[in-house]
CSV table of C-alpha atoms in Angstrom, one decimal:
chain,number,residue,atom,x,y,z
L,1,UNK,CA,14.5,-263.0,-148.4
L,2,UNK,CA,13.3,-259.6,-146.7
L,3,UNK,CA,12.5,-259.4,-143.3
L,4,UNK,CA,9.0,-260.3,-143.0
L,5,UNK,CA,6.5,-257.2,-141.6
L,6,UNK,CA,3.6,-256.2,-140.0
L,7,UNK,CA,1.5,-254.7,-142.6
L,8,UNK,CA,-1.4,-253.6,-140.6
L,9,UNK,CA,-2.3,-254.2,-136.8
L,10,UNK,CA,-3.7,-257.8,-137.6
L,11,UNK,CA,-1.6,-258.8,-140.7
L,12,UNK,CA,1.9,-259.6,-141.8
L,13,UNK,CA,3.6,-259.6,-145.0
L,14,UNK,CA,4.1,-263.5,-144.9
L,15,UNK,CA,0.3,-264.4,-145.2
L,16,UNK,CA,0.3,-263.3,-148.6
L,17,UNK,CA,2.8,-265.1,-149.8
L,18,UNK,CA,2.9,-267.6,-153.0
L,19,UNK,CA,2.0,-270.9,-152.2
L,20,UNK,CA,3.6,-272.4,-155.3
L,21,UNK,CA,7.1,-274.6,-154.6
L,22,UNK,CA,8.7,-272.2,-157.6
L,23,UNK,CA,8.8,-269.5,-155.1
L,24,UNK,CA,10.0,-271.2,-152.3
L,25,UNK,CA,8.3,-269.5,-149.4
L,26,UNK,CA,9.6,-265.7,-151.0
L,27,UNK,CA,7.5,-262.7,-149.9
L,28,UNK,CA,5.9,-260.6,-152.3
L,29,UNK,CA,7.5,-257.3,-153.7
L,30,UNK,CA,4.2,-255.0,-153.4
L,31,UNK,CA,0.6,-256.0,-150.9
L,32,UNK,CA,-1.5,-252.9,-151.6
L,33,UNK,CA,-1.6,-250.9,-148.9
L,34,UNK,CA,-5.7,-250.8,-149.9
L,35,UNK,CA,-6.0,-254.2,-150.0
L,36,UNK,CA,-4.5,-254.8,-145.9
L,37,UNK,CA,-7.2,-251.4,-145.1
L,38,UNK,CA,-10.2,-253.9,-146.4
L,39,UNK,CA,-9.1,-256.8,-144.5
L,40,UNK,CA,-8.8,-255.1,-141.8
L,41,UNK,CA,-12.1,-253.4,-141.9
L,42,UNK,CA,-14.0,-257.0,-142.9
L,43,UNK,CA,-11.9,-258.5,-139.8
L,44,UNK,CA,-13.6,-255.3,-138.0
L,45,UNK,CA,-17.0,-256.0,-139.5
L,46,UNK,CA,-17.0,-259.6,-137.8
L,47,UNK,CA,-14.7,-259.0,-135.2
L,48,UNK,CA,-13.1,-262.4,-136.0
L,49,UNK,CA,-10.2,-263.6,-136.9
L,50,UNK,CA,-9.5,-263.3,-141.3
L,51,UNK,CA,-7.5,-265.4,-142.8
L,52,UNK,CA,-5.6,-265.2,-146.2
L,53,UNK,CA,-5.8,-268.8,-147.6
L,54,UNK,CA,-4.4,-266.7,-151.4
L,55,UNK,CA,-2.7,-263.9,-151.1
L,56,UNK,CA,0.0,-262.9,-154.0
L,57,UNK,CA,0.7,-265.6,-156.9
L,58,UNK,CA,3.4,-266.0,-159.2
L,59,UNK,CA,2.8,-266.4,-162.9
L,60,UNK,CA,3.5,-270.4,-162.6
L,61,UNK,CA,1.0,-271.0,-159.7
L,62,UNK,CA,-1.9,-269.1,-160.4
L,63,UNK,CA,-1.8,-270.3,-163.6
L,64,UNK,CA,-1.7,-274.3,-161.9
L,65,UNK,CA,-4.6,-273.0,-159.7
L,66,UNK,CA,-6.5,-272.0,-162.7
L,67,UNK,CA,-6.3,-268.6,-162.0
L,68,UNK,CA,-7.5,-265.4,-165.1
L,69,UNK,CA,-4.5,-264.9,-167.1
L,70,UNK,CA,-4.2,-261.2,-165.8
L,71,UNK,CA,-5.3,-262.4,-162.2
L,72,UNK,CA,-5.3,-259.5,-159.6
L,73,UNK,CA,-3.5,-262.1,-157.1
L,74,UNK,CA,-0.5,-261.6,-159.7
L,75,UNK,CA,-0.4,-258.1,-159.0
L,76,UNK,CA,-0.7,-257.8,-155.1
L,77,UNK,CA,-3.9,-256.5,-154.7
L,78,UNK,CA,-6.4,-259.7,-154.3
L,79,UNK,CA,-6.8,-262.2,-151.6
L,80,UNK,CA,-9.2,-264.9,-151.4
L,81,UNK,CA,-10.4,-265.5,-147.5
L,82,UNK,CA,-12.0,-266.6,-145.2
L,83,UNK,CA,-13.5,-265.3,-141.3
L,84,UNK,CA,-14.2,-268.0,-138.6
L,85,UNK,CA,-17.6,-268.5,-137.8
L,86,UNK,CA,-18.8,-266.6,-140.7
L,87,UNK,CA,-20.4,-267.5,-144.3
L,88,UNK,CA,-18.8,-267.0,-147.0
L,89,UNK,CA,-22.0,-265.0,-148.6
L,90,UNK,CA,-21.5,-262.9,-145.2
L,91,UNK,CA,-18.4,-261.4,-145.8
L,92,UNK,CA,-18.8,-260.9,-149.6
L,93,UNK,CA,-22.0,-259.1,-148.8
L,94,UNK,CA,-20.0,-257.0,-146.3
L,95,UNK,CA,-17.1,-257.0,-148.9
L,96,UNK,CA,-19.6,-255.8,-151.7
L,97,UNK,CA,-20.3,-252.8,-149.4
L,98,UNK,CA,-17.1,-251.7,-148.5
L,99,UNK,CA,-15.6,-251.9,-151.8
L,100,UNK,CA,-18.4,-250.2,-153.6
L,101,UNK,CA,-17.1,-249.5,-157.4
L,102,UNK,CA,-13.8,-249.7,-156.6
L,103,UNK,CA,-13.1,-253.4,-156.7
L,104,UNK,CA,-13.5,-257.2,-156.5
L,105,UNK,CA,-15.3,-259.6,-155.0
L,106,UNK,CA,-15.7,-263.1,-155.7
L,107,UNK,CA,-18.0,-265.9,-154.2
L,108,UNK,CA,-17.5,-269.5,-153.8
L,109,UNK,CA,-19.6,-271.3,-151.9
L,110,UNK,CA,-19.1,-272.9,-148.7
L,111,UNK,CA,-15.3,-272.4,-149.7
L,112,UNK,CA,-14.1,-268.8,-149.4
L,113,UNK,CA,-14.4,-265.3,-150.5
L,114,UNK,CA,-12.1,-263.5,-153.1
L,115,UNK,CA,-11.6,-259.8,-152.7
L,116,UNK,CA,-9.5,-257.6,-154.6
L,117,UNK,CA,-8.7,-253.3,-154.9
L,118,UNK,CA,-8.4,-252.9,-158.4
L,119,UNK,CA,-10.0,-249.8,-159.2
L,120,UNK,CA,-12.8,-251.0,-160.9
L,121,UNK,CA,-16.3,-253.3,-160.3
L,122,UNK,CA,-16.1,-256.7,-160.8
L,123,UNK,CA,-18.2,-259.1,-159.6
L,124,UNK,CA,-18.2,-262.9,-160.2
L,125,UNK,CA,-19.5,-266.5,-158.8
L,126,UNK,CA,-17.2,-269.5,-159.0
């Protein structure tokens, strides 16, 4: 496996990581770079602690976790998370702002918050 690395001052390669047995712990190929500069400004936003809880999945996985066949998580630029002490409608609210019409964001309720960098608008409830 490569050497795991600080991607950003508050994140490392291995939080994104598929949590599926197939992969066995492996870290992801690509993170976009984009994606660790939102985090890091939502982390900013709140000044609180984010953390990954899905970073990059493998084919077999996000398929387990039900995840859209052409899932961003599949291609290294969506994470779902979460920021202690804040809602979940918080940070996609802040999320919504900062990524404007150039990406993702998800909301699920009392659970977490999914954010992605792909280019386009999306927007979605779960």
């Amino acid at each position: 496996a490569r050497e795991d690395k600080q991607l950003s001052p508050h994140f490392r390669l291995v939080e994104f990581r598929c949590k599926g047995p197939e992969c066995a712990g492996l870290l992801p190929e690509y993170i976009s770079p984009a994606l660790v500069v939102l985090l890091e400004k939502l982390r900013s936003r709140f000044n609180a602690p984010l953390r990954v809880s899905s970073g990059f999945r493998c084919p077999v996985h996000n398929e387990r976790v039900g995840g859209s066949e052409d899932s961003r998580h599949m291609h290294g630029d969506a994470a779902d998370i979460r920021i202690d002490g804040i809602s979940p409608a918080m940070v996609a609210d802040a999320a919504e702002e900062l990524v404007g019409d150039t990406g993702g964001v998800g909301r699920y309720p009392n659970r977490f918050t999914h954010v992605d960098v792909r280019g386009t608008k999306a927007r979605w409830a779960g």
